[in-house]
Amino acid sequence: QVQLVESGGGLVQPGKSLRLSCASSKKIGYFDTMGWFRQAPGKQRELVAIVTGGGDTRYADSVKGRFTLSRDNAKNTMYLEMNSLKPEDTAVYYCNGRVRPCIECNVLDAWGQGTPVTVAS
């Protein structure tokens, strides 16, 4: 049983920075991919950033150049560094770990509890 625990959310002013953390109960190498998602009020959950098992990172167009996903294998932790925050970044942010048992299997997802980020003056 895998647990993901998020932390670091809160209220921040526009233009400032915030770092989110996602601590895993397993080594992060257990997951085929890990990522950050967010869901704003009245909107669908969207992908923010992912990292593949090979270490490749991908970002949503809306956050490219501002957000950075990183991992610390020794600490079993994934981070999301958010810079130049905008009010439209306001959302509940979720940590995701995905395991693909086989190519013909359904993926298995682990989710954090979500941490709210509010960008406002």
Coordinates of C-alpha atoms in Angstrom, one line a residue:
Q1 CA 0.0 0.0 0.0
V2 CA 1.5 3.3 -1.1
Q3 CA 0.9 6.6 0.5
L4 CA 1.6 10.1 -0.9
V5 CA 1.6 13.0 1.5
E6 CA 1.6 16.6 0.2
S7 CA 2.7 19.7 2.0
G8 CA 3.6 23.3 1.3
G9 CA 0.4 24.9 0.1
G10 CA -0.9 28.2 1.4
L11 CA -1.6 31.8 0.6
V12 CA 0.9 33.6 -1.5
Q13 CA 1.0 37.0 -3.2
P14 CA 1.2 37.3 -7.0
G15 CA 4.7 37.2 -8.3
K16 CA 6.0 35.3 -5.3
S17 CA 7.2 31.7 -5.1
L18 CA 6.1 28.5 -3.3
R19 CA 7.5 25.0 -3.1
L20 CA 5.2 22.0 -2.8
S21 CA 6.4 18.6 -1.5
C22 CA 5.1 15.1 -2.0
A23 CA 6.5 12.5 0.3
S24 CA 6.1 8.8 -0.7
S25 CA 6.0 5.8 1.6
K26 CA 7.9 3.9 -1.1
K27 CA 11.0 4.7 -3.1
I28 CA 10.0 7.0 -5.8
G29 CA 11.5 4.6 -8.3
Y30 CA 8.5 2.4 -7.6
F31 CA 6.4 4.6 -9.9
D32 CA 6.6 4.5 -13.6
T33 CA 5.7 8.2 -13.7
M34 CA 5.0 10.9 -11.1
G35 CA 3.3 14.2 -11.5
W36 CA 1.5 17.2 -10.2
F37 CA -2.1 18.0 -11.0
R38 CA -4.3 20.9 -10.0
Q39 CA -8.0 21.6 -9.9
A40 CA -9.4 25.1 -9.7
P41 CA -12.9 25.9 -8.5
G42 CA -15.4 25.0 -11.3
K43 CA -12.8 23.5 -13.5
Q44 CA -11.5 20.0 -14.4
R45 CA -8.4 18.6 -12.9
E46 CA -5.5 19.3 -15.2
L47 CA -1.9 18.0 -15.5
V48 CA 0.7 20.5 -14.4
A49 CA 3.9 18.6 -14.7
I50 CA 5.1 15.0 -14.9
V51 CA 8.4 13.1 -14.7
T52 CA 8.9 9.7 -16.4
G53 CA 10.8 6.8 -15.2
G54 CA 13.6 7.9 -17.5
G55 CA 13.8 11.3 -15.9
D56 CA 12.1 13.3 -18.6
T57 CA 10.0 16.2 -17.4
R58 CA 7.0 17.7 -19.2
Y59 CA 5.0 20.8 -18.3
A60 CA 1.7 22.3 -19.2
D61 CA 2.0 25.3 -21.4
S62 CA 0.5 27.5 -18.8
V63 CA 3.3 26.9 -16.4
K64 CA 6.3 26.4 -18.6
G65 CA 9.2 28.6 -17.5
R66 CA 7.6 29.2 -14.1
F67 CA 7.3 25.8 -12.5
T68 CA 10.0 23.2 -12.0
L69 CA 9.4 19.5 -11.0
S70 CA 12.3 17.8 -9.2
R71 CA 12.9 14.7 -7.2
D72 CA 15.1 13.7 -4.2
N73 CA 15.5 9.9 -4.4
A74 CA 17.1 9.7 -1.0
K75 CA 14.2 11.5 0.7
N76 CA 11.5 9.7 -1.4
T77 CA 10.2 13.1 -2.2
M78 CA 9.0 15.0 -5.3
Y79 CA 8.8 18.8 -5.4
L80 CA 7.1 21.4 -7.4
E81 CA 8.9 24.8 -7.3
M82 CA 6.4 27.5 -8.4
N83 CA 7.7 30.9 -9.3
S84 CA 6.1 34.1 -10.6
L85 CA 2.8 32.9 -9.3
K86 CA -0.4 34.3 -10.8
P87 CA -3.9 34.4 -9.5
E88 CA -4.9 31.9 -12.1
D89 CA -2.6 29.4 -10.4
T90 CA -5.0 29.2 -7.5
A91 CA -6.1 25.6 -7.2
V92 CA -5.9 22.5 -5.1
Y93 CA -2.7 20.7 -6.1
Y94 CA -2.4 17.0 -6.1
C95 CA 0.5 14.6 -6.1
N96 CA 0.2 11.5 -8.3
G97 CA 2.2 8.4 -8.7
R98 CA 1.4 6.0 -11.5
V99 CA 2.4 2.3 -11.9
R100 CA 1.8 0.5 -15.2
P101 CA 2.0 -3.2 -14.4
C102 CA 2.0 -4.2 -18.1
I103 CA 1.3 -2.7 -21.4
E104 CA -2.1 -4.3 -21.6
C105 CA -3.0 -3.5 -18.0
N106 CA -4.9 -0.6 -16.5
V107 CA -2.6 1.9 -14.7
L108 CA -2.6 2.1 -11.0
D109 CA -2.7 5.5 -9.5
A110 CA -1.8 6.8 -6.0
W111 CA -2.9 10.2 -5.0
G112 CA -2.1 12.7 -2.3
Q113 CA -4.8 14.4 -0.3
G114 CA -4.4 17.7 -2.1
T115 CA -2.9 20.9 -0.8
P116 CA -4.6 24.2 -1.6
V117 CA -2.7 27.1 -3.1
T118 CA -4.2 30.6 -3.2
V119 CA -2.5 33.3 -5.1
A120 CA -4.0 36.7 -4.1
S121 CA -3.1 40.1 -2.7

